[in-house]
Amino acid sequence: MFIVMTASSVDALKQAAAEAAASRIASGMVVGLGTGSTAIHAVPALAQRLRSGELRDIRAVATSYQSTMLARELGIPLFDLDQIERIDLAIDGADEVAPDLTLIKGGGGAQTREKIIAALAKDFTVVVDEAKLADRLGSTRAVPVEVLAFAVGPVSRAIERLGGQPELRMAVRKAGPVVTDQGNLLLDVRFAAIPDPARLERDLKMIPGTLENGLFVGLTTRVLVASMDQGVPKVREILPPRKS
Ligand code: 5RP
């Protein structure tokens, strides 16, 4: 039987996953606010719990202008990384989730700040709809790499030597390339296969002129996956495989 997913049913899944993650926030926590059409649903959910008095003493750090602007609009107290000593829970989306919970992120171009916050978080909870689950890392998505504009040429050539096919990300409602929140450019890099994600993550970082790439290895605490069950969004949790 085919189930037709409309844009609104996909959005209902994204909202269900993000709200499930926001329900894990407790009073006193420092919370990382992710970026993208899924993670952004956690922001109004958190604001609502603050307004109702259910939560108190929340400090938030944002991964992008998108989450900063919405959090400000909804009155969530925002802090810089140098004003907080820990992050208890970071909630973010992903473009692709491999079976071992390695991720490709950066579809929204925010992977640099997202990775800093994920790496600082005690609990990095990823929220997705089931279309993001992949059998093999890199099979459905390119790996975004943030690059200094000055170095796009040499970085592209170095990436080709690693076996990748880089493509400069172009803007949609602006002429020219996408410029990140940090003022840099993005290369979306296709790889035929990613047999060793940790090594590729390091190799990409070692190219002078790159800031951060969208490979998130060993950071995920859990993935909350939303899927439709007889027309109703249902959220299940996937934990990383145990290390032997
Ligand atoms: C932004 C990200 C997003 O979390 C990722 O692209 C998923 O976005 P969406 O929930 O809109 O599919 O990494 O840089």
Short mmCIF file of C-alpha atoms and ligand atoms in Angstrom, two decimals:
data_model
loop_
_atom_site.label_atom_id
_atom_site.label_comp_id
_atom_site.label_asym_id
_atom_site.label_seq_id
_atom_site.Cartn_x
_atom_site.Cartn_y
_atom_site.Cartn_z
CA MET A 1 0.00 0.00 0.00
CA PHE A 2 1.32 3.45 -0.92
CA ILE A 3 1.05 6.22 1.67
CA VAL A 4 1.14 9.64 0.05
CA MET A 5 3.05 12.12 2.23
CA THR A 6 1.92 15.68 1.67
CA ALA A 7 4.03 18.69 2.71
CA SER A 8 1.75 19.18 5.71
CA SER A 9 2.02 15.55 6.84
CA VAL A 10 5.83 15.74 6.58
CA ASP A 11 5.73 18.93 8.64
CA ALA A 12 3.51 17.19 11.22
CA LEU A 13 6.21 14.51 11.54
CA LYS A 14 8.94 17.11 11.97
CA GLN A 15 6.88 18.89 14.62
CA ALA A 16 6.16 15.63 16.48
CA ALA A 17 9.86 14.70 16.61
CA ALA A 18 10.94 18.16 17.76
CA GLU A 19 8.18 18.41 20.37
CA ALA A 20 9.18 14.99 21.75
CA ALA A 21 12.72 16.33 22.14
CA ALA A 22 11.51 19.60 23.73
CA SER A 23 9.54 17.56 26.28
CA ARG A 24 12.91 16.29 27.58
CA ILE A 25 13.96 19.81 28.66
CA ALA A 26 13.92 20.29 32.45
CA SER A 27 14.11 23.46 34.58
CA GLY A 28 17.64 24.81 35.04
CA MET A 29 18.97 23.34 31.80
CA VAL A 30 21.20 25.01 29.24
CA VAL A 31 19.67 24.08 25.89
CA GLY A 32 21.17 24.13 22.38
CA LEU A 33 18.67 25.24 19.75
CA GLY A 34 19.24 23.64 16.35
CA THR A 35 18.58 24.80 12.82
CA GLY A 36 16.30 23.64 10.03
CA SER A 37 12.64 22.94 9.39
CA THR A 38 12.53 20.10 11.98
CA ALA A 39 14.61 21.41 14.90
CA ILE A 40 12.99 24.83 14.70
CA HIS A 41 9.71 23.33 15.99
CA ALA A 42 11.44 22.78 19.36
CA VAL A 43 11.71 26.56 19.84
CA PRO A 44 7.96 27.36 20.13
CA ALA A 45 7.51 24.15 22.14
CA LEU A 46 10.13 25.37 24.64
CA ALA A 47 8.66 28.90 24.66
CA GLN A 48 5.21 27.48 25.41
CA ARG A 49 6.52 25.44 28.36
CA LEU A 50 8.29 28.55 29.70
CA ARG A 51 5.17 30.71 29.31
CA SER A 52 2.98 28.18 31.10
CA GLY A 53 5.38 28.18 34.08
CA GLU A 54 6.10 24.47 33.61
CA LEU A 55 9.81 25.33 33.05
CA ARG A 56 11.99 27.87 34.84
CA ASP A 57 15.58 29.06 34.64
CA ILE A 58 16.30 27.99 31.06
CA ARG A 59 19.33 29.33 29.22
CA ALA A 60 19.60 28.73 25.48
CA VAL A 61 22.36 28.91 22.89
CA ALA A 62 21.42 29.14 19.22
CA THR A 63 23.11 27.49 16.24
CA SER A 64 22.08 30.06 13.60
CA TYR A 65 20.32 33.31 12.82
CA GLN A 66 17.19 31.20 12.23
CA SER A 67 17.03 29.87 15.79
CA THR A 68 18.35 33.13 17.28
CA MET A 69 15.61 35.18 15.64
CA LEU A 70 12.76 32.85 16.60
CA ALA A 71 14.03 32.40 20.17
CA ARG A 72 14.29 36.19 20.57
CA GLU A 73 10.82 36.72 19.15
CA LEU A 74 9.39 34.16 21.60
CA GLY A 75 11.28 35.52 24.62
CA ILE A 76 13.64 32.58 25.23
CA PRO A 77 16.75 33.82 27.11
CA LEU A 78 19.75 33.48 24.78
CA PHE A 79 23.41 33.35 25.77
CA ASP A 80 26.79 33.22 24.05
CA LEU A 81 29.05 30.24 24.49
CA ASP A 82 31.42 32.27 26.67
CA GLN A 83 28.57 32.97 29.12
CA ILE A 84 27.72 29.35 29.87
CA GLU A 85 29.77 26.59 31.39
CA ARG A 86 27.92 23.60 29.94
CA ILE A 87 25.15 22.53 27.56
CA ASP A 88 22.79 19.95 29.01
CA LEU A 89 20.70 19.15 25.94
CA ALA A 90 21.10 20.17 22.30
CA ILE A 91 18.24 19.46 19.91
CA ASP A 92 18.98 19.49 16.19
CA GLY A 93 17.92 17.97 12.89
CA ALA A 94 19.91 16.01 10.32
CA ASP A 95 19.94 15.50 6.58
CA GLU A 96 20.92 11.86 6.76
CA VAL A 97 21.16 9.36 9.63
CA ALA A 98 23.26 6.20 9.13
CA PRO A 99 22.48 3.00 11.09
CA ASP A 100 25.32 3.74 13.57
CA LEU A 101 23.84 7.27 14.08
CA THR A 102 26.64 9.00 12.22
CA LEU A 103 25.03 12.02 10.58
CA ILE A 104 25.29 14.29 7.59
CA LYS A 105 24.20 17.79 8.58
CA GLY A 106 24.47 21.25 7.06
CA GLY A 107 21.54 21.31 4.65
CA GLY A 108 20.79 24.67 6.23
CA GLY A 109 24.44 25.66 6.09
CA ALA A 110 24.77 25.83 9.87
CA GLN A 111 27.01 22.80 10.51
CA THR A 112 29.90 24.79 11.97
CA ARG A 113 27.97 26.20 14.92
CA GLU A 114 25.82 23.07 15.12
CA LYS A 115 28.89 20.86 15.57
CA ILE A 116 30.40 23.12 18.24
CA ILE A 117 27.17 22.97 20.22
CA ALA A 118 26.66 19.22 19.63
CA ALA A 119 30.21 18.53 20.81
CA LEU A 120 29.67 20.56 24.00
CA ALA A 121 26.30 18.98 24.79
CA LYS A 122 25.96 16.24 27.37
CA ASP A 123 22.91 15.02 25.41
CA PHE A 124 22.76 15.61 21.66
CA THR A 125 19.26 14.61 20.58
CA VAL A 126 18.60 14.50 16.85
CA VAL A 127 15.09 14.92 15.49
CA VAL A 128 14.08 13.63 12.06
CA ASP A 129 11.24 12.20 10.04
CA GLU A 130 11.86 8.67 8.82
CA ALA A 131 12.84 9.80 5.30
CA LYS A 132 16.21 10.82 6.80
CA LEU A 133 17.19 7.26 7.73
CA ALA A 134 19.69 5.81 5.24
CA ASP A 135 21.29 2.37 4.90
CA ARG A 136 24.65 3.87 4.04
CA LEU A 137 26.20 7.26 4.91
CA GLY A 138 26.41 9.55 1.89
CA SER A 139 23.97 7.50 -0.17
CA THR A 140 21.30 10.23 -0.26
CA ARG A 141 23.17 13.44 0.59
CA ALA A 142 26.33 15.37 -0.23
CA VAL A 143 28.60 16.44 2.64
CA PRO A 144 28.47 20.24 3.19
CA VAL A 145 31.83 21.90 3.83
CA GLU A 146 32.11 25.53 4.99
CA VAL A 147 35.02 27.23 3.23
CA LEU A 148 36.63 30.67 3.29
CA ALA A 149 35.74 32.39 -0.01
CA PHE A 150 39.46 33.16 -0.47
CA ALA A 151 40.26 29.44 -0.59
CA VAL A 152 37.38 27.91 -2.61
CA GLY A 153 39.63 27.01 -5.59
CA PRO A 154 42.40 25.16 -3.72
CA VAL A 155 39.94 23.57 -1.28
CA SER A 156 37.86 22.23 -4.21
CA ARG A 157 40.96 20.71 -5.80
CA ALA A 158 42.05 19.13 -2.50
CA ILE A 159 38.56 17.67 -2.05
CA GLU A 160 38.73 16.17 -5.54
CA ARG A 161 42.01 14.51 -4.57
CA LEU A 162 40.11 12.92 -1.63
CA GLY A 163 37.64 11.47 -4.16
CA GLY A 164 34.83 14.01 -3.67
CA GLN A 165 32.89 16.02 -6.23
CA PRO A 166 32.43 19.53 -4.80
CA GLU A 167 29.70 21.87 -5.93
CA LEU A 168 29.44 25.48 -4.76
CA ARG A 169 26.03 25.97 -3.10
CA MET A 170 24.07 28.67 -4.91
CA ALA A 171 21.47 30.91 -3.27
CA VAL A 172 17.81 30.81 -4.24
CA ARG A 173 16.38 34.26 -3.62
CA LYS A 174 19.72 36.04 -3.97
CA ALA A 175 22.12 36.19 -6.91
CA GLY A 176 25.34 34.23 -6.44
CA PRO A 177 26.43 31.73 -3.80
CA VAL A 178 24.98 31.03 -0.36
CA VAL A 179 26.88 32.98 2.31
CA THR A 180 26.85 31.33 5.75
CA ASP A 181 26.03 33.02 9.07
CA GLN A 182 29.82 33.33 9.51
CA GLY A 183 30.27 35.00 6.07
CA ASN A 184 31.77 31.99 4.28
CA LEU A 185 30.81 29.82 1.30
CA LEU A 186 29.61 26.21 1.15
CA LEU A 187 30.74 23.30 -0.98
CA ASP A 188 28.36 20.33 -1.18
CA VAL A 189 30.56 17.32 -1.76
CA ARG A 190 29.35 14.03 -3.22
CA PHE A 191 31.30 10.89 -2.36
CA ALA A 192 30.72 7.54 -4.09
CA ALA A 193 31.17 5.89 -0.68
CA ILE A 194 32.23 6.94 2.83
CA PRO A 195 33.80 3.78 4.29
CA ASP A 196 35.48 5.62 7.19
CA PRO A 197 33.46 8.74 8.19
CA ALA A 198 35.80 9.70 11.09
CA ARG A 199 38.79 9.68 8.76
CA LEU A 200 36.99 11.65 6.05
CA GLU A 201 35.83 14.17 8.67
CA ARG A 202 39.46 14.66 9.76
CA ASP A 203 40.81 14.74 6.19
CA LEU A 204 38.32 17.46 5.22
CA LYS A 205 39.17 19.49 8.33
CA MET A 206 42.88 19.28 7.55
CA ILE A 207 42.48 21.12 4.22
CA PRO A 208 43.61 24.72 4.85
CA GLY A 209 40.67 27.06 4.25
CA THR A 210 37.92 24.72 5.50
CA LEU A 211 36.11 25.57 8.72
CA GLU A 212 33.85 22.65 9.44
CA ASN A 213 32.12 19.87 7.56
CA GLY A 214 28.75 18.19 7.97
CA LEU A 215 30.01 14.77 9.09
CA PHE A 216 28.93 14.25 12.72
CA VAL A 217 30.70 11.16 14.02
CA GLY A 218 30.26 9.79 17.55
CA LEU A 219 28.26 12.81 18.76
CA THR A 220 24.68 11.52 18.71
CA THR A 221 23.09 10.55 22.04
CA ARG A 222 19.76 9.52 20.49
CA VAL A 223 17.67 10.02 17.39
CA LEU A 224 13.94 10.66 17.71
CA VAL A 225 12.33 9.49 14.47
CA ALA A 226 8.77 10.40 13.56
CA SER A 227 6.69 8.27 11.23
CA MET A 228 2.99 8.05 10.40
CA ASP A 229 0.96 5.35 12.09
CA GLN A 230 -2.55 5.22 10.60
CA GLY A 231 -2.44 8.93 9.88
CA VAL A 232 -1.07 9.86 13.33
CA PRO A 233 2.59 10.88 13.90
CA LYS A 234 4.42 8.43 16.14
CA VAL A 235 7.90 9.05 17.55
CA ARG A 236 10.39 6.30 18.33
CA GLU A 237 13.86 6.53 19.83
CA ILE A 238 17.01 5.03 18.30
CA LEU A 239 20.10 4.76 20.49
CA PRO A 240 23.67 4.33 19.18
CA PRO A 241 24.94 0.76 18.90
CA ARG A 242 26.79 -0.32 22.06
CA LYS A 243 30.57 -0.24 21.81
CA SER A 244 32.01 -3.75 22.25
C1 5RP B 1 21.18 22.79 9.18
C2 5RP B 1 21.03 21.36 9.48
C3 5RP B 1 19.64 20.85 9.61
O1 5RP B 1 19.45 20.35 10.88
C4 5RP B 1 19.45 19.77 8.56
O2 5RP B 1 19.72 20.34 7.29
C5 5RP B 1 18.03 19.20 8.58
O3 5RP B 1 17.16 20.22 8.20
P1 5RP B 1 15.60 19.93 8.00
O4 5RP B 1 15.06 19.54 9.32
O5 5RP B 1 15.06 21.23 7.45
O6 5RP B 1 15.49 18.81 6.98
O7 5RP B 1 21.96 20.59 9.62
O8 5RP B 1 22.51 23.11 8.91
#
